[in-house]
Amino acid sequence: MKLKKLLAPVLSLSLMLPVMANAAAAPPQAVVDTPAAQLRASLDYLLSEHFALAVTAMTKAYDGSRDAAAAYQALDQNALDMQPAITSLYGKAGGTEFERIFREHNKYTDDLVKAVKANDTAARQKAEQEVQGFVTEFAAFLSTATASKLPQTAAEEAIRSHENHVQQVFDAYVAGDYNKAYTTYRTGFQEMFTISKVLSTAIATQMPDKFQNTRPDTKAADLRSALNSVAAEHFALSVLEMQKQFDGKADYQALINAEAGNTADFKAAVASIYGTAGGDAFEQIWVGNHITAQSDYVNAVKNNDAAARAAVLARIDGFTMELGKFLGTATAGNLPASAAQTALKAHEGQVQSTLDQYAAGDYTASYTTNRAGYKTMFGVGLALSGAIVAQFNDKFQEAAVPASMTTVWMKLNSKELNINGIVTMMDTRPSNRSGTTYIPLRYLGEGIGAKVKYDHQTRTVWVMAGSDTLKFWMDSNVMEVNGMQKSVGAKVIINKDGRTMVPLRFIAELLQWNVTWNQTEGLITLTKEM
């Protein structure tokens, strides 16, 4: 959950990649706004907003809140806003089909809320079946559209995981377990940024000319996306918490707890770049006259206390000036203090207007302002990441890799698999057991061009990699390589997802791959000249 898990790899990856003796000259300057990075950022925005609005619309509808219709309208408009982007990539027919599938799926979740509220078991089962039908249909659409650059199984796994998170948030909310609801909310929200990375990579790989042969998964683009995530989550949580506090809802304290988690992530992000002192200084500015002040602003509006409202606004104005100055100094002027202050004032104004319109009962205007304010945060992510990349450009340059070099990147407890810049989602995760790192055999094998076969009766796995044939047995620490037995050093296992897991270092070294292991972050990099 901590954002440092997203940002630390960005700053440490350059230390992991091997320096090649025959590499090309120094790589070009790293930037955050390549065509492929822009595609990823657009998907970051639309997909994460979909998640935030879906949860809001479902919980508001369940509560019978007066703004429920406006929340659902904003969710539907989010789907409509995606359609032009799809049309620009896959034509009018593709855009029309996308709109049909995606908007119907929003309706299915609305049907689910109504069924739960009415305690109608049959209606709930029907709605759940409709959602599952969407998962299958949308995965097929994405796979076909991307010419299988995003495999249907990977797409289905990612979409199903998203739907599960939405459902889990809603179920916990209905049960009154608000801390669980918003903890799951944060997990599901951040997952959308992983999905946008996978999808943008598939599209950019499919259409290299359209995106000028740039990649959406560079270290600079990763930083931009990570800052997009933490900034956008801050806005979404703040607006929802202020609404709930204004209405006196029981879950507003759980939202404050979720905001505290977001603050911790933001602090960790700053500290990962500017050190512990920088993180501490950021937190002190961020909390007192910002997070706390927003809550005080709600009370002033609710009590119609003009003096209290003016006092809070003065504190918030001081915050924008102070944090803007901090960011200008920290980035060595790459993000000018005046520009940061202007952006922060715009952000605070949108937060306040969203609540003012909500308090006045103008819910359509409130959600329109909400959406505009949410989009603003992606401008913040762009500006701040651009300044950091300009300041520390050498840390974000991509290592020059020979055309014949294959690089595989995985991470403990992550389903993301990156092979030569092509990102797919696995249906299981690398893990650590008793000090041994295990990786999923089939994904690695097939990802590097090997053939993998499994005999369920004998529980035997064969891997055909070039001229080598490897044979494994489940729960055995012995294997065969071209007919000769060797010790694996640890047992080959089947994990809870039903996937064959093998010890990383043994299988990699056996096939003569170079292994780089970053224990602190759980990062695994395999390289080999093919």
Coordinates of C-alpha atoms in Angstrom, one line a residue:
M1 CA 0.0 0.0 0.0
K2 CA 2.8 2.4 0.8
L3 CA 3.7 4.7 -2.1
K4 CA 7.4 4.2 -1.5
K5 CA 6.9 0.7 -2.9
L6 CA 5.9 2.4 -6.1
L7 CA 8.6 5.1 -6.1
A8 CA 11.6 3.4 -4.7
P9 CA 11.9 1.1 -7.7
V10 CA 11.9 4.1 -10.0
L11 CA 14.9 5.5 -8.3
S12 CA 16.7 2.2 -7.7
L13 CA 16.1 0.5 -11.0
S14 CA 19.1 2.1 -12.6
L15 CA 21.3 0.3 -10.1
M16 CA 19.8 -3.0 -10.9
L17 CA 20.2 -3.1 -14.7
P18 CA 23.6 -4.5 -15.8
V19 CA 26.0 -2.1 -17.5
M20 CA 26.7 -3.6 -21.0
A21 CA 30.2 -3.3 -22.3
N22 CA 28.8 -3.0 -25.9
A23 CA 26.0 -0.6 -25.0
A24 CA 25.4 2.4 -27.2
A25 CA 26.4 6.0 -26.3
A26 CA 24.8 7.9 -23.4
P27 CA 21.0 7.6 -23.6
P28 CA 18.9 10.7 -24.4
Q29 CA 17.5 12.9 -21.7
A30 CA 14.6 11.3 -19.8
V31 CA 11.2 13.1 -20.0
V32 CA 7.8 12.4 -18.5
D33 CA 5.6 13.6 -21.4
T34 CA 6.4 11.2 -24.3
P35 CA 3.4 10.2 -26.4
A36 CA 3.3 6.8 -24.7
A37 CA 3.6 8.3 -21.3
Q38 CA 0.7 10.7 -22.1
L39 CA -1.4 7.7 -23.2
R40 CA -0.7 6.0 -19.8
A41 CA -1.5 9.2 -17.9
S42 CA -4.8 9.6 -19.7
L43 CA -5.7 6.0 -18.8
D44 CA -4.5 6.7 -15.2
Y45 CA -7.0 9.5 -15.0
L46 CA -10.0 7.9 -16.6
L47 CA -9.7 4.4 -15.1
S48 CA -8.9 5.6 -11.5
E49 CA -11.8 8.1 -11.7
H50 CA -14.1 5.3 -12.8
F51 CA -13.2 3.4 -9.6
A52 CA -13.6 6.4 -7.3
L53 CA -17.0 7.3 -8.8
A54 CA -18.2 3.7 -8.9
V55 CA -17.7 3.3 -5.2
T56 CA -19.2 6.7 -4.5
A57 CA -22.3 6.1 -6.7
M58 CA -22.9 2.7 -5.1
T59 CA -22.6 3.8 -1.5
K60 CA -24.7 6.9 -2.1
A61 CA -27.4 4.9 -3.8
Y62 CA -27.4 2.4 -1.0
D63 CA -27.8 5.2 1.6
G64 CA -30.5 6.9 -0.5
S65 CA -28.5 10.1 -0.4
R66 CA -29.9 13.1 -2.2
D67 CA -26.8 13.3 -4.5
A68 CA -27.0 9.6 -5.6
A69 CA -28.4 10.4 -9.0
A70 CA -25.7 13.1 -9.6
A71 CA -23.0 10.6 -8.6
Y72 CA -24.3 8.0 -11.0
Q73 CA -24.5 10.7 -13.8
A74 CA -20.9 11.6 -13.1
L75 CA -19.9 7.9 -13.4
D76 CA -21.8 7.5 -16.7
Q77 CA -20.1 10.7 -18.0
N78 CA -16.7 9.2 -17.2
A79 CA -17.6 6.2 -19.5
L80 CA -18.6 8.6 -22.2
D81 CA -15.4 10.5 -21.8
M82 CA -13.4 7.4 -22.5
Q83 CA -15.1 6.7 -25.8
P84 CA -13.3 9.4 -27.9
A85 CA -9.9 8.0 -26.8
I86 CA -10.9 4.5 -27.9
T87 CA -12.3 5.8 -31.2
S88 CA -9.0 7.6 -31.9
L89 CA -7.2 4.3 -31.6
Y90 CA -9.6 1.7 -32.9
G91 CA -12.1 3.7 -35.1
K92 CA -15.7 4.6 -34.7
A93 CA -16.9 0.9 -34.5
G94 CA -14.4 0.2 -31.8
G95 CA -15.4 3.3 -29.8
T96 CA -19.1 2.5 -30.1
E97 CA -18.6 -1.1 -29.0
F98 CA -16.5 0.1 -26.0
E99 CA -19.2 2.5 -25.0
R100 CA -21.9 -0.1 -25.1
I101 CA -19.9 -2.6 -23.0
F102 CA -18.7 -0.1 -20.5
R103 CA -21.9 1.8 -19.9
E104 CA -23.9 -1.3 -19.5
H105 CA -21.4 -2.5 -16.8
N106 CA -22.1 0.7 -14.8
K107 CA -25.8 -0.2 -14.9
Y108 CA -25.1 -3.7 -13.7
T109 CA -23.4 -2.3 -10.5
D110 CA -26.5 -0.1 -10.0
D111 CA -28.7 -3.1 -10.3
L112 CA -26.5 -4.9 -7.7
V113 CA -27.0 -2.0 -5.2
K114 CA -30.8 -2.1 -5.7
A115 CA -30.8 -5.9 -5.1
V116 CA -28.8 -5.7 -1.9
K117 CA -30.8 -2.8 -0.6
A118 CA -34.1 -4.8 -1.3
N119 CA -32.5 -7.9 0.2
D120 CA -33.5 -9.7 -3.1
T121 CA -31.2 -12.7 -3.4
A122 CA -32.4 -13.6 -6.9
A123 CA -31.9 -10.1 -8.2
R124 CA -28.4 -10.0 -6.6
Q125 CA -27.4 -13.2 -8.3
K126 CA -28.6 -11.9 -11.6
A127 CA -26.6 -8.7 -11.2
E128 CA -23.5 -10.6 -10.2
Q129 CA -23.9 -12.8 -13.3
E130 CA -24.2 -9.6 -15.4
V131 CA -21.0 -8.3 -13.9
Q132 CA -19.2 -11.6 -14.6
G133 CA -20.5 -11.4 -18.2
F134 CA -19.0 -7.9 -18.5
V135 CA -15.6 -9.2 -17.3
T136 CA -15.6 -11.9 -20.0
E137 CA -16.9 -9.6 -22.8
F138 CA -14.7 -6.6 -22.0
A139 CA -11.6 -8.8 -21.7
A140 CA -12.4 -10.3 -25.2
F141 CA -12.8 -6.8 -26.5
L142 CA -9.5 -5.5 -25.2
S143 CA -7.6 -8.6 -26.4
T144 CA -9.1 -8.4 -29.9
A145 CA -8.6 -4.6 -30.1
T146 CA -4.9 -4.9 -29.1
A147 CA -4.3 -7.8 -31.4
S148 CA -3.6 -10.0 -28.4
K149 CA -0.8 -7.6 -27.2
L150 CA -3.0 -7.7 -24.0
P151 CA -3.9 -11.4 -23.8
Q152 CA -7.5 -12.2 -23.0
T153 CA -6.6 -14.2 -19.9
A154 CA -4.5 -11.4 -18.5
A155 CA -7.2 -8.8 -19.3
E156 CA -9.9 -11.0 -17.7
E157 CA -7.8 -11.5 -14.5
A158 CA -7.2 -7.7 -14.2
I159 CA -10.9 -6.8 -14.8
R160 CA -12.2 -9.5 -12.4
S161 CA -9.8 -8.2 -9.7
H162 CA -11.1 -4.7 -10.2
E163 CA -14.7 -5.8 -10.0
N164 CA -13.9 -7.9 -6.9
H165 CA -12.4 -4.8 -5.2
V166 CA -15.5 -2.7 -6.0
Q167 CA -17.7 -5.5 -4.6
Q168 CA -15.6 -5.9 -1.5
V169 CA -15.7 -2.2 -0.7
F170 CA -19.5 -2.1 -1.1
D171 CA -20.0 -5.3 1.0
A172 CA -17.9 -4.0 3.8
Y173 CA -19.7 -0.6 3.7
V174 CA -23.1 -2.3 3.8
A175 CA -21.9 -4.4 6.8
G176 CA -20.8 -1.2 8.6
D177 CA -17.1 -2.2 8.6
Y178 CA -16.0 1.2 7.3
N179 CA -12.2 0.8 8.0
K180 CA -12.2 -2.4 6.0
A181 CA -14.2 -0.7 3.2
Y182 CA -11.8 2.2 2.8
T183 CA -8.7 0.1 3.2
T184 CA -9.9 -2.0 0.3
Y185 CA -10.9 1.2 -1.5
R186 CA -7.2 2.3 -1.4
T187 CA -6.0 -1.1 -2.7
G188 CA -8.6 -1.1 -5.5
F189 CA -7.9 2.5 -6.4
Q190 CA -4.1 1.9 -6.8
E191 CA -4.8 -1.2 -8.8
M192 CA -6.2 1.0 -11.6
F193 CA -2.8 2.5 -12.2
T194 CA -1.4 -1.0 -12.7
I195 CA -4.1 -1.7 -15.2
S196 CA -3.4 1.5 -17.1
K197 CA 0.3 0.6 -17.3
V198 CA -0.5 -2.8 -18.7
L199 CA -3.1 -1.5 -21.2
S200 CA -1.0 1.5 -22.4
T201 CA 2.0 -0.8 -22.9
A202 CA -0.1 -3.2 -25.0
I203 CA -1.4 -0.3 -27.1
A204 CA 2.0 1.4 -27.6
T205 CA 3.5 -2.0 -28.5
Q206 CA 0.7 -2.6 -31.1
M207 CA 1.0 0.9 -32.6
P208 CA 4.7 2.0 -32.3
D209 CA 4.5 4.6 -35.0
K210 CA 1.5 6.3 -33.5
F211 CA 3.4 6.7 -30.2
Q212 CA 6.7 7.6 -31.9
N213 CA 8.3 4.3 -30.7
T214 CA 8.2 5.6 -27.1
R215 CA 7.3 3.4 -24.1
P216 CA 4.8 4.0 -21.3
D217 CA 6.8 2.0 -18.7
T218 CA 10.0 4.1 -18.5
K219 CA 11.3 5.1 -15.1
A220 CA 10.2 8.7 -15.8
A221 CA 6.7 7.5 -16.7
D222 CA 6.5 5.3 -13.6
L223 CA 7.3 8.3 -11.5
R224 CA 4.6 10.4 -13.1
S225 CA 2.1 7.7 -12.7
A226 CA 3.0 7.2 -9.0
L227 CA 2.6 10.9 -8.3
N228 CA -0.7 10.8 -10.3
S229 CA -1.9 8.1 -8.0
V230 CA -1.1 9.7 -4.7
A231 CA -2.3 13.2 -5.7
A232 CA -5.6 11.9 -7.3
E233 CA -6.3 9.7 -4.3
H234 CA -5.8 12.6 -2.0
F235 CA -8.4 14.6 -3.9
A236 CA -11.0 11.8 -4.1
L237 CA -10.7 11.0 -0.4
S238 CA -10.8 14.6 0.7
V239 CA -14.0 15.4 -1.3
L240 CA -15.8 12.2 -0.1
E241 CA -14.7 12.7 3.6
M242 CA -15.9 16.3 3.5
Q243 CA -19.3 15.3 2.1
K244 CA -19.7 12.6 4.7
Q245 CA -18.6 14.9 7.5
F246 CA -21.1 17.5 6.4
D247 CA -23.9 14.9 6.3
G248 CA -22.8 13.5 9.7
K249 CA -22.3 10.0 8.3
A250 CA -20.8 7.2 10.4
D251 CA -18.0 6.4 7.9
Y252 CA -16.4 9.8 7.9
Q253 CA -13.8 8.9 10.6
A254 CA -12.8 5.9 8.5
L255 CA -12.2 8.2 5.6
I256 CA -10.0 10.4 7.8
N257 CA -8.0 7.3 8.6
A258 CA -7.7 6.5 4.8
E259 CA -6.5 10.1 4.3
A260 CA -3.8 9.6 6.9
G261 CA -2.6 6.6 4.9
N262 CA -2.5 8.7 1.8
T263 CA -0.5 11.3 3.7
A264 CA 2.0 8.7 4.8
D265 CA 2.4 7.6 1.2
F266 CA 2.9 11.1 0.1
K267 CA 5.5 11.7 2.8
A268 CA 7.3 8.5 1.8
A269 CA 7.4 9.6 -1.8
V270 CA 9.0 12.9 -0.8
A271 CA 11.4 11.2 1.6
S272 CA 12.5 8.7 -1.1
I273 CA 13.7 11.6 -3.2
Y274 CA 14.6 14.3 -0.7
G275 CA 15.5 12.3 2.4
T276 CA 13.9 11.9 5.8
A277 CA 14.2 15.6 6.7
G278 CA 12.4 16.5 3.4
G279 CA 9.6 14.0 4.2
D280 CA 9.2 15.4 7.7
A281 CA 9.1 19.0 6.5
F282 CA 6.5 18.1 3.9
E283 CA 4.3 16.3 6.4
Q284 CA 4.3 19.2 8.8
I285 CA 3.2 21.6 6.1
W286 CA 0.7 19.2 4.6
V287 CA -1.3 18.3 7.7
G288 CA -1.8 21.3 9.9
N289 CA -3.1 24.0 7.6
H290 CA -4.3 21.6 4.9
I291 CA -5.8 18.2 5.9
T292 CA -6.9 19.5 9.3
A293 CA -8.0 22.8 7.8
Q294 CA -10.3 21.0 5.3
S295 CA -12.2 19.4 8.2
D296 CA -12.4 22.7 9.9
Y297 CA -13.8 24.2 6.7
V298 CA -16.6 21.7 6.7
N299 CA -17.6 22.7 10.2
A300 CA -17.6 26.4 9.3
V301 CA -19.8 25.8 6.3
K302 CA -22.1 23.4 8.2
N303 CA -22.5 26.0 11.0
N304 CA -22.8 28.9 8.6
D305 CA -20.0 30.6 10.5
A306 CA -18.6 33.3 8.3
A307 CA -15.8 34.3 10.7
A308 CA -14.6 30.7 11.1
R309 CA -14.8 30.1 7.4
A310 CA -12.6 33.2 6.7
A311 CA -10.1 32.1 9.4
V312 CA -9.8 28.6 7.8
L313 CA -9.4 30.1 4.3
A314 CA -6.6 32.2 5.6
R315 CA -4.9 29.1 7.0
I316 CA -5.3 27.3 3.7
D317 CA -3.9 30.2 1.8
G318 CA -0.9 30.1 4.0
F319 CA -0.5 26.4 3.3
T320 CA -0.5 27.0 -0.5
M321 CA 2.3 29.6 -0.1
E322 CA 4.3 27.5 2.2
L323 CA 4.1 24.2 0.3
G324 CA 4.7 26.0 -3.0
K325 CA 7.9 27.5 -1.6
F326 CA 9.0 24.1 -0.2
L327 CA 8.5 22.4 -3.6
G328 CA 10.3 25.2 -5.4
T329 CA 13.3 24.9 -3.1
A330 CA 13.3 21.1 -3.0
T331 CA 13.3 20.8 -6.8
A332 CA 16.0 23.5 -7.2
G333 CA 13.6 25.7 -9.1
N334 CA 12.7 23.1 -11.7
L335 CA 9.2 23.6 -10.4
P336 CA 9.1 27.3 -9.7
A337 CA 7.6 28.2 -6.3
S338 CA 5.1 30.6 -8.0
A339 CA 3.8 27.9 -10.4
A340 CA 3.4 25.5 -7.5
Q341 CA 1.6 28.1 -5.4
T342 CA -0.8 28.8 -8.3
A343 CA -1.6 25.2 -8.8
L344 CA -2.1 24.6 -5.1
K345 CA -4.5 27.5 -4.9
A346 CA -6.5 26.2 -7.8
H347 CA -6.7 22.8 -6.2
E348 CA -7.9 24.2 -2.8
G349 CA -10.5 26.4 -4.6
Q350 CA -11.9 23.3 -6.4
V351 CA -12.1 21.4 -3.1
Q352 CA -13.9 24.2 -1.5
S353 CA -16.3 24.8 -4.4
T354 CA -17.2 21.1 -4.5
L355 CA -18.3 21.3 -0.9
D356 CA -20.0 24.7 -1.2
Q357 CA -22.1 23.4 -4.1
Y358 CA -22.8 20.2 -2.2
A359 CA -23.9 22.1 0.9
A360 CA -26.2 24.2 -1.3
G361 CA -27.9 21.1 -2.7
D362 CA -26.6 21.8 -6.2
Y363 CA -25.3 18.2 -6.7
T364 CA -24.9 18.3 -10.4
A365 CA -22.6 21.3 -10.2
S366 CA -20.8 19.7 -7.2
Y367 CA -19.9 16.6 -9.2
T368 CA -18.9 18.7 -12.3
T369 CA -16.5 20.6 -10.1
N370 CA -15.4 17.3 -8.4
R371 CA -14.5 15.9 -11.8
A372 CA -12.6 19.0 -12.8
G373 CA -10.7 19.0 -9.6
Y374 CA -9.8 15.4 -9.9
K375 CA -8.4 16.0 -13.4
T376 CA -6.3 18.9 -12.0
M377 CA -4.4 16.5 -9.9
F378 CA -3.0 14.8 -13.0
G379 CA -1.6 18.2 -14.0
V380 CA 0.1 18.3 -10.6
G381 CA 1.5 14.8 -11.2
L382 CA 2.9 16.0 -14.5
A383 CA 4.4 19.2 -13.2
L384 CA 6.0 17.6 -10.1
S385 CA 7.4 14.5 -11.9
G386 CA 8.7 16.7 -14.7
A387 CA 10.6 18.8 -12.2
I388 CA 12.1 15.8 -10.4
V389 CA 13.1 14.1 -13.6
A390 CA 14.8 17.3 -14.8
Q391 CA 16.5 17.6 -11.5
F392 CA 17.8 14.1 -11.3
N393 CA 17.8 13.2 -15.0
D394 CA 20.6 10.6 -14.8
K395 CA 18.6 8.5 -12.4
F396 CA 15.7 8.3 -14.9
Q397 CA 17.6 7.6 -18.1
E398 CA 16.9 4.1 -19.6
A399 CA 19.9 1.8 -19.8
A400 CA 21.0 1.1 -23.4
V401 CA 20.3 -2.5 -24.0
P402 CA 21.5 -4.4 -27.1
A403 CA 18.8 -5.6 -29.4
S404 CA 19.7 -9.2 -28.6
M405 CA 19.3 -8.7 -24.9
T406 CA 16.2 -10.0 -23.1
T407 CA 15.3 -8.4 -19.8
V408 CA 12.6 -9.9 -17.5
W409 CA 11.4 -7.9 -14.5
M410 CA 9.2 -9.2 -11.7
K411 CA 8.5 -8.3 -8.1
L412 CA 7.5 -10.2 -5.0
N413 CA 3.8 -10.2 -4.3
S414 CA 3.1 -8.5 -7.6
K415 CA 1.2 -9.9 -10.6
E416 CA 3.1 -7.7 -13.1
L417 CA 5.5 -9.3 -15.5
N418 CA 7.7 -7.1 -17.8
I419 CA 9.6 -8.7 -20.6
N420 CA 11.5 -6.3 -22.8
G421 CA 9.1 -3.5 -21.9
I422 CA 6.0 -5.6 -22.7
V423 CA 3.9 -5.7 -19.5
T424 CA 1.4 -8.5 -18.8
M425 CA -0.6 -9.5 -15.7
M426 CA 0.0 -13.0 -14.3
D427 CA -2.6 -14.8 -12.4
T428 CA -0.2 -15.5 -9.5
R429 CA 2.7 -13.8 -7.8
P430 CA 6.4 -14.5 -7.1
S431 CA 6.8 -15.2 -3.4
N432 CA 9.3 -15.9 -0.7
R433 CA 9.1 -19.1 1.4
S434 CA 11.6 -19.8 4.1
G435 CA 14.2 -17.6 2.6
T436 CA 13.8 -19.0 -1.0
T437 CA 12.4 -16.8 -3.8
Y438 CA 9.9 -18.7 -5.9
I439 CA 8.7 -17.6 -9.4
P440 CA 5.8 -19.0 -11.6
L441 CA 7.4 -21.3 -14.0
R442 CA 4.9 -21.2 -16.9
Y443 CA 4.9 -17.4 -17.2
L444 CA 8.6 -17.1 -17.1
G445 CA 9.1 -20.1 -19.5
E446 CA 6.5 -19.0 -22.0
G447 CA 7.6 -15.4 -21.7
I448 CA 11.1 -16.2 -22.9
G449 CA 10.0 -18.5 -25.6
A450 CA 10.2 -21.9 -23.9
K451 CA 7.4 -24.5 -24.0
V452 CA 6.0 -25.7 -20.7
K453 CA 3.9 -28.9 -20.3
Y454 CA 2.3 -30.3 -17.2
D455 CA 1.1 -33.9 -16.6
H456 CA -1.5 -33.8 -13.9
Q457 CA -1.4 -37.6 -13.2
T458 CA 2.3 -37.8 -12.5
R459 CA 2.6 -34.2 -11.3
T460 CA 5.5 -33.7 -13.7
V461 CA 6.5 -30.5 -15.5
W462 CA 8.6 -30.4 -18.7
V463 CA 10.3 -27.2 -19.9
M464 CA 11.7 -27.1 -23.5
A465 CA 14.1 -24.1 -23.8
G466 CA 16.1 -24.2 -27.0
S467 CA 18.2 -27.4 -27.0
D468 CA 17.6 -28.0 -23.2
T469 CA 14.8 -30.1 -21.7
L470 CA 14.1 -29.7 -18.0
K471 CA 11.9 -32.1 -16.0
F472 CA 10.5 -31.3 -12.5
W473 CA 8.4 -33.2 -10.1
M474 CA 6.0 -31.5 -7.6
D475 CA 7.2 -31.5 -3.9
S476 CA 10.7 -32.8 -5.0
N477 CA 14.0 -31.0 -4.8
V478 CA 15.4 -33.1 -7.6
M479 CA 15.1 -32.4 -11.3
E480 CA 16.5 -33.6 -14.6
V481 CA 18.4 -31.5 -17.2
N482 CA 18.7 -33.3 -20.5
G483 CA 18.3 -36.6 -18.7
M484 CA 20.8 -35.9 -15.9
Q485 CA 19.5 -35.4 -12.3
K486 CA 20.4 -32.3 -10.4
S487 CA 19.5 -30.9 -7.0
V488 CA 17.1 -27.9 -7.1
G489 CA 18.0 -26.9 -3.5
A490 CA 14.4 -26.5 -2.6
K491 CA 11.2 -28.2 -3.4
V492 CA 9.2 -27.4 -6.5
I493 CA 5.7 -26.6 -5.3
I494 CA 2.1 -25.7 -6.5
N495 CA 0.9 -22.6 -4.8
K496 CA -2.7 -21.7 -3.7
D497 CA -3.4 -20.4 -7.2
G498 CA -2.6 -23.8 -8.7
R499 CA 0.6 -22.6 -10.4
T500 CA 4.0 -24.4 -10.4
M501 CA 6.5 -22.4 -8.5
V502 CA 10.3 -23.0 -8.8
P503 CA 13.3 -21.5 -7.0
L504 CA 14.3 -18.4 -8.8
R505 CA 18.1 -18.5 -8.6
F506 CA 18.4 -22.2 -9.5
I507 CA 16.2 -22.1 -12.6
A508 CA 17.8 -18.8 -13.8
E509 CA 21.3 -19.9 -13.3
L510 CA 20.6 -23.3 -14.8
L511 CA 19.5 -21.6 -18.0
Q512 CA 22.4 -19.1 -17.7
W513 CA 20.4 -16.0 -17.0
N514 CA 21.9 -13.2 -14.9
V515 CA 19.9 -12.6 -11.8
T516 CA 19.7 -9.3 -9.9
W517 CA 17.8 -9.3 -6.7
N518 CA 16.9 -6.2 -4.7
Q519 CA 15.9 -7.7 -1.3
T520 CA 14.7 -4.4 0.1
E521 CA 12.1 -3.8 -2.6
G522 CA 11.6 -7.4 -3.6
L523 CA 12.6 -6.6 -7.2
I524 CA 13.8 -9.4 -9.5
T525 CA 15.6 -8.7 -12.8
L526 CA 16.7 -11.4 -15.2
T527 CA 18.9 -10.6 -18.2
K528 CA 20.4 -12.7 -21.0
E529 CA 21.7 -12.2 -24.5
M530 CA 19.6 -14.4 -26.7

